[in-house]
Amino acid sequence: MRRTTRRLLTYVVGVGLLVLLITQLVRYRHERVAASRRKHRDSIIHQEEKKLFPKHQKGLELAEDLDRIDWHDHARIKSDQQRTGPGEQGKPADLTAEERGPHAYEECGFNIKASNKISLDRAIPDIRHPNCGHKKYVRDLPDVSLVIPFHNEGWTTLLRTVHSVLNRSPEQLIHEIILVDDFSDRAHLGKELEDYVAKFPKVRVVRTKQREGLIRTRLLGAQVAKGDVLIFLDSHCEANVNWLPPLLEPIALNKKTIVCPNIDVIDKDDFHYETQAGDAMRGAFDWEMYYKRIPIPDEIKNPDPSDPFESPVMAGGLFAVDREYFEELGGYDPGLDIWGGEQYELSFKVWQCGGRMVDAPCSRVGHVYRKFVPYKVPAGVNLGKNLKRVAEVWMDEYKEHLYRRRPHLRQTNMGDISGQLQLRERLKCKPFKWFMKVVAPDIILHYPPVEPEPAASGEVYKWVPDFGWGRSY
């Protein structure tokens, strides 16, 4: 009996080891095949990119005869490097188990308790490309109006945004900082906020008279601004070392340029500071109109990776634009509600109507990406309306790729777009086909509007003990 049991155990162990070995071999083979397919796909994309950008000149034109200076505040940089304390140098806040709980996120959609432990003037790491530390920018840069919209924002995140801008910007370049309150109802954002910012002569609060949403709140800030350049920031950001001059120089050289900073990540849980995966990449989208980031094709990479590079679309909330040019473009479409789609509307409009958009790698701004949106969209508002307005005004026949993926948008009421169509005609804007072929041909390689047929098809079977091979459902 014991001998039989021992043999049975030996058999079971042997079979188990054999199954484990086979499983590992199958997994290894699948990984090899997947890696080979990824390599093959990347090779195909690279070969196609060569065809798409055959005559593209690397690097953006930069005037060499202009007077350039070093805009770095070296004293401030040295002082920041010596700071210690919670969250300093971009380190995570030290939190208790209770401070990591779900209640810490209820107010803002990120851990406000972590933010509250960190100084409003905290130092963050200089993670720019090494070349940025040696760059000089034109002496005659335009001054700026910063527009920072907010709705029920946390006290420390809002004010840390303001402090970081004031601490790390040349004073003569800041015309004003406009905090635009979109009908907040939290006590600390009323008189307490006004009393606090009163000690900063260049900071003021402007308030909406009803809930307007992010898009129209930005427009209100733009309408009251007086600076040469508008810079839009979200209300939970931190400007990094010497962020402003590289953001302004492309506009100083060409006023029909929108410039976006390189957006870093401020962690929503503990507020540590880090770069995004992949760092400098081009803005893109799939055909459901979700924002994506794709690698810069080798054919259009700059010789100096710290130089500005062209990008088809912006991420959304952080960018600089000449104030008069923004007005010439009609600002945002005033028919867009609350938020969503506005980054595509402005990006398409800039490119198709004779302007351009670049990312400036030496301008870095940290941003908190929320865990969830902590406020409700007003009743009766359909955010799909925004995408339909963008598609109908700017995307021409390409809008069908969106509608095939979101068929419900065909029945969505988008309101009157006659004013936007007249704007497009008045500005003599190019068709969307031109945008896709000249500005963003690489998007189609990564996100084809028509999905290719599968390379193979068939059925999957698996071995079932005592029954043999059977179809796997």
Tab-separated table of C-alpha atoms in Angstrom:
chain	number	residue	atom	x	y	z
A	1	MET	CA	0.000	0.000	0.000
A	2	ARG	CA	2.779	2.405	0.975
A	3	ARG	CA	4.757	1.487	-2.155
A	4	THR	CA	1.694	2.177	-4.335
A	5	THR	CA	1.125	5.513	-2.604
A	6	ARG	CA	4.797	6.429	-3.031
A	7	ARG	CA	4.655	5.559	-6.734
A	8	LEU	CA	1.455	7.558	-7.155
A	9	LEU	CA	3.008	10.592	-5.461
A	10	THR	CA	6.118	10.243	-7.633
A	11	TYR	CA	3.909	10.044	-10.707
A	12	VAL	CA	1.843	13.086	-9.661
A	13	VAL	CA	4.975	15.145	-8.905
A	14	GLY	CA	6.532	14.087	-12.201
A	15	VAL	CA	3.423	15.025	-14.155
A	16	GLY	CA	3.234	18.327	-12.293
A	17	LEU	CA	6.850	19.147	-13.112
A	18	LEU	CA	6.277	18.186	-16.734
A	19	VAL	CA	3.183	20.416	-16.950
A	20	LEU	CA	5.141	23.262	-15.324
A	21	LEU	CA	8.001	22.804	-17.797
A	22	ILE	CA	5.625	22.750	-20.766
A	23	THR	CA	3.826	25.832	-19.440
A	24	GLN	CA	7.113	27.711	-19.091
A	25	LEU	CA	8.197	26.661	-22.581
A	26	VAL	CA	4.873	27.777	-24.062
A	27	ARG	CA	5.048	31.090	-22.192
A	28	TYR	CA	8.631	31.612	-23.328
A	29	ARG	CA	7.642	30.880	-26.922
A	30	HIS	CA	4.676	33.278	-26.719
A	31	GLU	CA	6.921	36.015	-25.296
A	32	ARG	CA	9.481	35.441	-28.049
A	33	VAL	CA	6.758	35.609	-30.693
A	34	ALA	CA	5.241	38.750	-29.140
A	35	ALA	CA	8.659	40.428	-28.926
A	36	SER	CA	9.378	39.484	-32.526
A	37	ARG	CA	6.049	40.915	-33.644
A	38	ARG	CA	6.663	44.166	-31.719
A	39	LYS	CA	10.107	44.464	-33.282
A	40	HIS	CA	8.660	43.770	-36.731
A	41	ARG	CA	5.888	46.323	-36.205
A	42	ASP	CA	8.345	48.976	-34.983
A	43	SER	CA	10.548	48.272	-37.997
A	44	ILE	CA	7.571	48.700	-40.346
A	45	ILE	CA	6.560	51.964	-38.630
A	46	HIS	CA	10.123	53.248	-38.902
A	47	GLN	CA	10.279	52.385	-42.616
A	48	GLU	CA	6.911	54.042	-43.214
A	49	GLU	CA	8.015	57.157	-41.302
A	50	LYS	CA	10.960	57.486	-43.683
A	51	LYS	CA	8.466	57.678	-46.537
A	52	LEU	CA	6.248	60.147	-44.677
A	53	PHE	CA	8.978	62.632	-43.819
A	54	PRO	CA	11.445	62.341	-46.748
A	55	LYS	CA	12.215	66.042	-47.125
A	56	HIS	CA	11.646	67.262	-43.593
A	57	GLN	CA	14.377	69.531	-42.283
A	58	LYS	CA	15.542	68.612	-38.819
A	59	GLY	CA	15.389	71.368	-36.228
A	60	LEU	CA	13.297	74.522	-36.134
A	61	GLU	CA	14.619	77.705	-37.598
A	62	LEU	CA	16.316	79.902	-34.979
A	63	ALA	CA	17.535	83.411	-35.702
A	64	GLU	CA	21.248	83.513	-34.958
A	65	ASP	CA	21.688	87.282	-35.041
A	66	LEU	CA	19.512	88.063	-32.014
A	67	ASP	CA	20.920	89.098	-28.644
A	68	ARG	CA	20.626	86.140	-26.282
A	69	ILE	CA	21.246	85.981	-22.537
A	70	ASP	CA	21.306	83.426	-19.736
A	71	TRP	CA	17.925	83.767	-18.003
A	72	HIS	CA	18.703	81.303	-15.185
A	73	ASP	CA	18.314	82.579	-11.612
A	74	HIS	CA	21.431	80.844	-10.300
A	75	ALA	CA	21.025	82.179	-6.759
A	76	ARG	CA	17.512	80.752	-6.552
A	77	ILE	CA	18.647	77.432	-8.020
A	78	LYS	CA	21.388	77.150	-5.399
A	79	SER	CA	18.990	78.077	-2.603
A	80	ASP	CA	16.471	75.460	-3.747
A	81	GLN	CA	19.135	72.766	-3.823
A	82	GLN	CA	19.725	73.318	-0.098
A	83	ARG	CA	16.090	73.017	0.994
A	84	THR	CA	15.085	70.077	3.197
A	85	GLY	CA	11.778	68.952	4.633
A	86	PRO	CA	8.597	67.101	3.628
A	87	GLY	CA	8.307	66.801	-0.137
A	88	GLU	CA	11.461	68.827	-0.808
A	89	GLN	CA	13.475	67.965	-3.918
A	90	GLY	CA	10.309	66.347	-5.247
A	91	LYS	CA	10.354	63.551	-2.663
A	92	PRO	CA	7.095	61.904	-1.554
A	93	ALA	CA	5.293	63.144	1.538
A	94	ASP	CA	5.521	60.811	4.520
A	95	LEU	CA	1.966	59.668	5.214
A	96	THR	CA	0.262	57.546	7.842
A	97	ALA	CA	-2.105	54.749	6.877
A	98	GLU	CA	-5.045	57.018	7.743
A	99	GLU	CA	-3.662	59.817	5.558
A	100	ARG	CA	-3.534	57.401	2.636
A	101	GLY	CA	-7.187	56.424	3.040
A	102	PRO	CA	-9.970	57.182	0.536
A	103	HIS	CA	-11.234	60.175	2.536
A	104	ALA	CA	-8.018	62.046	1.668
A	105	TYR	CA	-9.146	62.099	-1.995
A	106	GLU	CA	-12.763	63.167	-1.552
A	107	GLU	CA	-12.135	66.906	-1.686
A	108	CYS	CA	-9.970	67.164	-4.812
A	109	GLY	CA	-9.601	63.797	-6.503
A	110	PHE	CA	-6.008	63.601	-5.261
A	111	ASN	CA	-4.510	63.263	-1.774
A	112	ILE	CA	-4.889	66.777	-0.391
A	113	LYS	CA	-3.438	65.620	2.949
A	114	ALA	CA	-0.155	64.882	1.184
A	115	SER	CA	-0.181	68.327	-0.411
A	116	ASN	CA	-0.931	70.001	2.918
A	117	LYS	CA	2.260	68.533	4.429
A	118	ILE	CA	4.462	70.165	1.784
A	119	SER	CA	5.711	73.760	1.703
A	120	LEU	CA	4.147	76.130	-0.831
A	121	ASP	CA	7.724	77.014	-1.840
A	122	ARG	CA	9.077	73.477	-2.045
A	123	ALA	CA	12.027	72.692	-4.322
A	124	ILE	CA	11.560	70.192	-7.148
A	125	PRO	CA	14.304	68.378	-9.056
A	126	ASP	CA	15.752	69.876	-12.229
A	127	ILE	CA	15.165	66.957	-14.599
A	128	ARG	CA	15.665	68.847	-17.849
A	129	HIS	CA	17.975	67.600	-20.578
A	130	PRO	CA	21.562	68.581	-19.616
A	131	ASN	CA	21.763	70.917	-22.633
A	132	CYS	CA	19.012	73.097	-21.152
A	133	GLY	CA	21.318	74.348	-18.410
A	134	HIS	CA	23.579	75.985	-21.001
A	135	LYS	CA	20.979	77.485	-23.298
A	136	LYS	CA	20.520	81.205	-23.791
A	137	TYR	CA	17.327	82.849	-24.992
A	138	VAL	CA	16.586	86.162	-26.678
A	139	ARG	CA	16.858	89.177	-24.418
A	140	ASP	CA	13.676	90.818	-25.715
A	141	LEU	CA	10.981	88.400	-24.583
A	142	PRO	CA	7.285	89.354	-24.295
A	143	ASP	CA	5.637	89.636	-20.883
A	144	VAL	CA	2.870	87.258	-19.884
A	145	SER	CA	-0.548	87.025	-18.285
A	146	LEU	CA	-0.948	83.667	-16.579
A	147	VAL	CA	-4.545	82.450	-16.526
A	148	ILE	CA	-5.230	79.800	-13.872
A	149	PRO	CA	-8.873	78.648	-13.774
A	150	PHE	CA	-10.128	76.741	-10.739
A	151	HIS	CA	-13.264	75.278	-9.217
A	152	ASN	CA	-13.222	74.186	-5.564
A	153	GLU	CA	-9.451	73.654	-5.748
A	154	GLY	CA	-7.413	72.693	-2.689
A	155	TRP	CA	-5.776	75.599	-0.885
A	156	THR	CA	-2.217	74.303	-0.976
A	157	THR	CA	-2.263	73.032	-4.574
A	158	LEU	CA	-3.666	76.316	-5.896
A	159	LEU	CA	-1.210	78.476	-3.966
A	160	ARG	CA	1.758	76.217	-4.683
A	161	THR	CA	1.012	76.781	-8.373
A	162	VAL	CA	1.199	80.547	-7.798
A	163	HIS	CA	4.316	80.365	-5.601
A	164	SER	CA	6.206	78.172	-8.070
A	165	VAL	CA	5.487	80.595	-10.924
A	166	LEU	CA	6.592	83.621	-8.897
A	167	ASN	CA	9.669	81.853	-7.507
A	168	ARG	CA	10.968	80.483	-10.807
A	169	SER	CA	10.073	83.196	-13.310
A	170	PRO	CA	11.999	86.387	-14.162
A	171	GLU	CA	9.972	89.128	-12.447
A	172	GLN	CA	10.016	91.425	-15.493
A	173	LEU	CA	8.337	88.776	-17.627
A	174	ILE	CA	5.309	88.378	-15.335
A	175	HIS	CA	2.708	91.011	-16.166
A	176	GLU	CA	0.026	89.387	-14.013
A	177	ILE	CA	-1.340	86.135	-12.637
A	178	ILE	CA	-5.117	85.862	-12.966
A	179	LEU	CA	-6.861	83.269	-10.789
A	180	VAL	CA	-10.263	82.692	-12.380
A	181	ASP	CA	-12.757	81.209	-9.937
A	182	ASP	CA	-15.482	79.178	-11.648
A	183	PHE	CA	-18.171	79.668	-9.004
A	184	SER	CA	-16.460	77.798	-6.157
A	185	ASP	CA	-18.442	77.323	-2.947
A	186	ARG	CA	-15.673	76.434	-0.504
A	187	ALA	CA	-15.005	78.994	2.208
A	188	HIS	CA	-11.225	79.113	1.807
A	189	LEU	CA	-11.603	80.242	-1.811
A	190	GLY	CA	-13.567	83.367	-0.924
A	191	LYS	CA	-12.289	86.305	1.110
A	192	GLU	CA	-9.493	84.214	2.625
A	193	LEU	CA	-7.987	83.693	-0.836
A	194	GLU	CA	-8.399	87.366	-1.765
A	195	ASP	CA	-6.689	88.456	1.450
A	196	TYR	CA	-3.816	86.035	0.853
A	197	VAL	CA	-3.058	87.033	-2.748
A	198	ALA	CA	-3.360	90.732	-1.887
A	199	LYS	CA	0.279	90.601	-0.721
A	200	PHE	CA	1.346	89.731	-4.258
A	201	PRO	CA	0.896	92.874	-6.414
A	202	LYS	CA	0.761	90.913	-9.677
A	203	VAL	CA	-1.845	88.351	-8.542
A	204	ARG	CA	-5.595	88.932	-8.676
A	205	VAL	CA	-8.799	86.913	-8.464
A	206	VAL	CA	-11.565	87.129	-11.073
A	207	ARG	CA	-14.861	85.308	-10.514
A	208	THR	CA	-17.603	83.970	-12.784
A	209	LYS	CA	-21.210	84.759	-11.907
A	210	GLN	CA	-22.364	81.189	-12.484
A	211	ARG	CA	-20.812	77.771	-13.166
A	212	GLU	CA	-19.223	78.110	-16.610
A	213	GLY	CA	-16.834	75.170	-16.921
A	214	LEU	CA	-13.128	75.083	-17.688
A	215	ILE	CA	-13.311	76.297	-21.294
A	216	ARG	CA	-15.376	79.452	-20.762
A	217	THR	CA	-13.522	80.175	-17.523
A	218	ARG	CA	-10.257	80.252	-19.486
A	219	LEU	CA	-11.890	82.548	-22.028
A	220	LEU	CA	-12.942	84.938	-19.260
A	221	GLY	CA	-9.342	85.090	-18.031
A	222	ALA	CA	-8.111	85.748	-21.565
A	223	GLN	CA	-10.622	88.568	-22.025
A	224	VAL	CA	-9.381	90.524	-18.973
A	225	ALA	CA	-5.653	89.801	-19.531
A	226	LYS	CA	-3.259	92.596	-20.537
A	227	GLY	CA	0.070	90.795	-21.100
A	228	ASP	CA	1.570	90.198	-24.538
A	229	VAL	CA	1.338	86.425	-24.171
A	230	LEU	CA	-1.305	84.269	-22.504
A	231	ILE	CA	-0.147	81.243	-20.542
A	232	PHE	CA	-2.816	78.812	-19.381
A	233	LEU	CA	-2.021	76.562	-16.432
A	234	ASP	CA	-4.149	74.220	-14.364
A	235	SER	CA	-4.614	74.979	-10.675
A	236	HIS	CA	-2.489	72.050	-9.428
A	237	CYS	CA	0.858	72.610	-11.131
A	238	GLU	CA	4.464	73.411	-10.209
A	239	ALA	CA	6.703	75.376	-12.574
A	240	ASN	CA	10.238	74.001	-12.793
A	241	VAL	CA	13.668	75.653	-13.203
A	242	ASN	CA	13.841	78.430	-15.836
A	243	TRP	CA	10.561	77.245	-17.339
A	244	LEU	CA	9.430	80.557	-18.831
A	245	PRO	CA	12.096	81.760	-21.352
A	246	PRO	CA	12.043	78.557	-23.477
A	247	LEU	CA	8.248	78.760	-23.518
A	248	LEU	CA	8.328	82.333	-24.828
A	249	GLU	CA	11.187	82.356	-27.327
A	250	PRO	CA	9.352	80.475	-30.143
A	251	ILE	CA	6.541	83.055	-29.849
A	252	ALA	CA	9.037	85.932	-29.880
A	253	LEU	CA	10.391	84.516	-33.158
A	254	ASN	CA	6.984	83.712	-34.688
A	255	LYS	CA	3.766	85.048	-33.132
A	256	LYS	CA	1.670	82.402	-34.878
A	257	THR	CA	3.146	79.702	-32.658
A	258	ILE	CA	1.550	77.942	-29.713
A	259	VAL	CA	4.118	76.490	-27.306
A	260	CYS	CA	3.510	73.706	-24.790
A	261	PRO	CA	5.796	72.848	-21.875
A	262	ASN	CA	7.027	69.345	-21.181
A	263	ILE	CA	4.502	68.126	-18.606
A	264	ASP	CA	5.893	66.180	-15.665
A	265	VAL	CA	3.891	64.160	-13.145
A	266	ILE	CA	3.150	65.172	-9.566
A	267	ASP	CA	1.922	61.927	-8.048
A	268	LYS	CA	-1.710	62.086	-6.910
A	269	ASP	CA	-1.014	59.859	-3.882
A	270	ASP	CA	2.126	61.266	-2.236
A	271	PHE	CA	3.102	64.251	-4.450
A	272	HIS	CA	6.513	62.997	-5.506
A	273	TYR	CA	7.731	64.569	-8.750
A	274	GLU	CA	8.817	62.601	-11.801
A	275	THR	CA	8.920	62.681	-15.585
A	276	GLN	CA	6.257	61.040	-17.744
A	277	ALA	CA	7.073	57.707	-19.330
A	278	GLY	CA	8.859	58.358	-22.603
A	279	ASP	CA	9.454	61.998	-21.670
A	280	ALA	CA	9.438	64.163	-24.836
A	281	MET	CA	6.864	62.764	-27.302
A	282	ARG	CA	4.457	64.071	-29.927
A	283	GLY	CA	0.809	64.621	-29.044
A	284	ALA	CA	-1.626	62.414	-30.954
A	285	PHE	CA	-5.080	60.829	-30.777
A	286	ASP	CA	-6.906	57.653	-31.650
A	287	TRP	CA	-10.164	57.674	-33.616
A	288	GLU	CA	-12.333	57.705	-30.515
A	289	MET	CA	-10.517	60.995	-29.868
A	290	TYR	CA	-8.614	59.871	-26.795
A	291	TYR	CA	-5.355	61.759	-26.348
A	292	LYS	CA	-2.197	59.725	-26.973
A	293	ARG	CA	1.559	60.275	-27.026
A	294	ILE	CA	3.742	58.820	-29.781
A	295	PRO	CA	7.541	58.782	-30.307
A	296	ILE	CA	9.174	61.493	-32.381
A	297	PRO	CA	10.121	59.882	-35.726
A	298	ASP	CA	13.884	59.744	-36.316
A	299	GLU	CA	13.386	61.672	-39.556
A	300	ILE	CA	12.198	64.795	-37.696
A	301	LYS	CA	14.209	64.554	-34.484
A	302	ASN	CA	16.278	67.643	-33.774
A	303	PRO	CA	20.070	67.335	-33.669
A	304	ASP	CA	19.776	68.828	-30.176
A	305	PRO	CA	16.986	66.979	-28.297
A	306	SER	CA	16.522	69.988	-26.016
A	307	ASP	CA	15.315	72.163	-28.933
A	308	PRO	CA	11.569	72.715	-29.546
A	309	PHE	CA	9.872	70.178	-31.809
A	310	GLU	CA	6.596	70.248	-33.718
A	311	SER	CA	3.615	68.385	-32.254
A	312	PRO	CA	0.237	67.745	-33.943
A	313	VAL	CA	-1.967	68.243	-30.866
A	314	MET	CA	-1.583	69.509	-27.320
A	315	ALA	CA	-2.445	67.666	-24.136
A	316	GLY	CA	-4.867	70.414	-23.148
A	317	GLY	CA	-4.436	72.724	-20.206
A	318	LEU	CA	-0.847	73.987	-20.285
A	319	PHE	CA	0.307	76.215	-23.153
A	320	ALA	CA	1.436	79.694	-24.208
A	321	VAL	CA	0.009	81.764	-27.068
A	322	ASP	CA	0.333	85.356	-28.242
A	323	ARG	CA	-2.739	87.190	-26.899
A	324	GLU	CA	-3.575	88.980	-30.143
A	325	TYR	CA	-3.087	85.779	-32.151
A	326	PHE	CA	-5.409	83.915	-29.754
A	327	GLU	CA	-8.053	86.580	-30.414
A	328	GLU	CA	-7.443	86.324	-34.174
A	329	LEU	CA	-8.122	82.578	-33.948
A	330	GLY	CA	-11.367	83.271	-32.118
A	331	GLY	CA	-10.038	81.791	-28.877
A	332	TYR	CA	-11.867	78.602	-28.019
A	333	ASP	CA	-15.142	77.757	-29.704
A	334	PRO	CA	-17.592	79.386	-27.230
A	335	GLY	CA	-20.084	76.598	-27.951
A	336	LEU	CA	-17.909	74.021	-26.189
A	337	ASP	CA	-19.260	73.050	-22.758
A	338	ILE	CA	-17.365	72.568	-19.461
A	339	TRP	CA	-14.288	70.629	-20.692
A	340	GLY	CA	-13.260	68.061	-23.274
A	341	GLY	CA	-12.326	68.348	-26.930
A	342	GLU	CA	-10.996	71.887	-26.623
A	343	GLN	CA	-7.391	70.743	-27.086
A	344	TYR	CA	-8.287	69.248	-30.474
A	345	GLU	CA	-10.308	72.274	-31.530
A	346	LEU	CA	-7.438	74.665	-30.869
A	347	SER	CA	-4.731	72.332	-32.214
A	348	PHE	CA	-6.517	71.665	-35.505
A	349	LYS	CA	-7.369	75.340	-35.879
A	350	VAL	CA	-3.788	76.508	-35.344
A	351	TRP	CA	-2.285	74.075	-37.843
A	352	GLN	CA	-4.990	74.281	-40.487
A	353	CYS	CA	-5.187	78.075	-40.352
A	354	GLY	CA	-1.517	78.953	-40.897
A	355	GLY	CA	0.054	78.633	-37.463
A	356	ARG	CA	2.125	75.922	-35.815
A	357	MET	CA	2.517	74.242	-32.461
A	358	VAL	CA	5.687	73.119	-30.734
A	359	ASP	CA	6.705	71.505	-27.467
A	360	ALA	CA	9.602	73.082	-25.585
A	361	PRO	CA	11.568	70.346	-23.756
A	362	CYS	CA	13.476	72.873	-21.619
A	363	SER	CA	10.230	74.255	-20.227
A	364	ARG	CA	8.979	71.780	-17.640
A	365	VAL	CA	5.858	72.041	-15.516
A	366	GLY	CA	4.646	69.418	-13.056
A	367	HIS	CA	0.937	68.552	-13.036
A	368	VAL	CA	-1.239	66.479	-10.690
A	369	TYR	CA	-3.352	63.963	-12.617
A	370	ARG	CA	-6.464	63.336	-10.554
A	371	LYS	CA	-7.688	59.914	-9.461
A	372	PHE	CA	-11.209	61.035	-10.386
A	373	VAL	CA	-13.073	64.264	-11.133
A	374	PRO	CA	-14.429	65.428	-7.758
A	375	TYR	CA	-17.280	67.550	-9.109
A	376	LYS	CA	-20.377	66.752	-11.148
A	377	VAL	CA	-21.108	67.861	-14.688
A	378	PRO	CA	-24.190	70.145	-14.577
A	379	ALA	CA	-27.494	68.494	-15.445
A	380	GLY	CA	-28.383	68.568	-19.124
A	381	VAL	CA	-24.775	68.908	-20.327
A	382	ASN	CA	-23.609	66.314	-22.882
A	383	LEU	CA	-19.828	66.433	-23.271
A	384	GLY	CA	-20.104	64.411	-26.493
A	385	LYS	CA	-21.410	67.644	-28.002
A	386	ASN	CA	-17.876	69.055	-27.858
A	387	LEU	CA	-16.357	66.262	-29.933
A	388	LYS	CA	-19.125	66.521	-32.510
A	389	ARG	CA	-18.591	70.285	-32.885
A	390	VAL	CA	-14.848	69.734	-33.390
A	391	ALA	CA	-15.470	66.955	-35.906
A	392	GLU	CA	-18.069	68.858	-37.925
A	393	VAL	CA	-16.068	72.085	-38.085
A	394	TRP	CA	-12.525	70.807	-38.597
A	395	MET	CA	-12.259	67.131	-39.526
A	396	ASP	CA	-14.080	67.040	-42.886
A	397	GLU	CA	-14.500	63.463	-44.202
A	398	TYR	CA	-12.288	62.095	-41.393
A	399	LYS	CA	-15.161	62.673	-38.951
A	400	GLU	CA	-16.642	59.380	-40.197
A	401	HIS	CA	-13.852	57.467	-38.460
A	402	LEU	CA	-15.012	59.006	-35.164
A	403	TYR	CA	-18.690	58.310	-35.849
A	404	ARG	CA	-17.999	54.661	-36.680
A	405	ARG	CA	-16.491	54.249	-33.222
A	406	ARG	CA	-18.975	56.499	-31.416
A	407	PRO	CA	-22.188	56.137	-33.443
A	408	HIS	CA	-24.287	57.841	-30.761
A	409	LEU	CA	-22.602	61.145	-31.650
A	410	ARG	CA	-24.510	61.244	-34.944
A	411	GLN	CA	-27.706	61.978	-32.972
A	412	THR	CA	-26.046	64.372	-30.497
A	413	ASN	CA	-27.305	67.955	-30.615
A	414	MET	CA	-24.182	70.070	-31.179
A	415	GLY	CA	-25.852	73.463	-31.364
A	416	ASP	CA	-25.192	76.112	-34.002
A	417	ILE	CA	-21.751	75.884	-35.659
A	418	SER	CA	-22.306	78.471	-38.392
A	419	GLY	CA	-20.048	80.989	-36.636
A	420	GLN	CA	-17.191	78.488	-36.464
A	421	LEU	CA	-17.598	77.526	-40.122
A	422	GLN	CA	-17.486	81.213	-41.062
A	423	LEU	CA	-14.319	81.617	-38.966
A	424	ARG	CA	-12.708	78.721	-40.827
A	425	GLU	CA	-13.609	80.292	-44.155
A	426	ARG	CA	-12.429	83.762	-43.101
A	427	LEU	CA	-9.054	82.442	-41.921
A	428	LYS	CA	-8.669	80.486	-45.200
A	429	CYS	CA	-7.910	77.271	-43.334
A	430	LYS	CA	-6.590	74.132	-45.002
A	431	PRO	CA	-8.545	70.843	-45.108
A	432	PHE	CA	-8.081	68.173	-42.459
A	433	LYS	CA	-6.606	65.884	-45.100
A	434	TRP	CA	-3.684	68.328	-45.365
A	435	PHE	CA	-3.245	68.187	-41.579
A	436	MET	CA	-3.123	64.392	-41.568
A	437	LYS	CA	-0.714	64.175	-44.529
A	438	VAL	CA	1.673	67.028	-43.693
A	439	VAL	CA	1.519	67.591	-39.923
A	440	ALA	CA	0.470	64.236	-38.478
A	441	PRO	CA	1.088	61.378	-40.931
A	442	ASP	CA	2.660	59.280	-38.174
A	443	ILE	CA	-0.630	59.169	-36.247
A	444	ILE	CA	-2.118	56.861	-38.871
A	445	LEU	CA	0.783	54.438	-38.429
A	446	HIS	CA	0.151	54.123	-34.704
A	447	TYR	CA	-3.647	54.502	-34.800
A	448	PRO	CA	-4.955	53.512	-38.248
A	449	PRO	CA	-8.474	54.853	-38.885
A	450	VAL	CA	-9.369	51.557	-40.543
A	451	GLU	CA	-8.177	48.541	-38.574
A	452	PRO	CA	-6.157	46.113	-40.740
A	453	GLU	CA	-7.413	42.571	-41.277
A	454	PRO	CA	-5.918	40.029	-38.834
A	455	ALA	CA	-2.796	38.267	-40.071
A	456	ALA	CA	-4.268	34.909	-39.048
A	457	SER	CA	-7.498	33.434	-37.769
A	458	GLY	CA	-8.686	30.158	-36.303
A	459	GLU	CA	-9.919	28.480	-33.152
A	460	VAL	CA	-8.191	27.773	-29.856
A	461	TYR	CA	-8.277	24.290	-28.341
A	462	LYS	CA	-7.067	23.036	-24.982
A	463	TRP	CA	-6.328	19.627	-23.470
A	464	VAL	CA	-8.862	18.508	-20.875
A	465	PRO	CA	-7.828	15.485	-18.723
A	466	ASP	CA	-10.043	12.432	-19.276
A	467	PHE	CA	-11.783	14.157	-22.206
A	468	GLY	CA	-8.974	15.012	-24.660
A	469	TRP	CA	-8.834	18.117	-26.856
A	470	GLY	CA	-11.747	20.534	-26.775
A	471	ARG	CA	-12.565	23.979	-28.042
A	472	SER	CA	-11.677	26.812	-25.679
A	473	TYR	CA	-14.510	29.303	-25.329
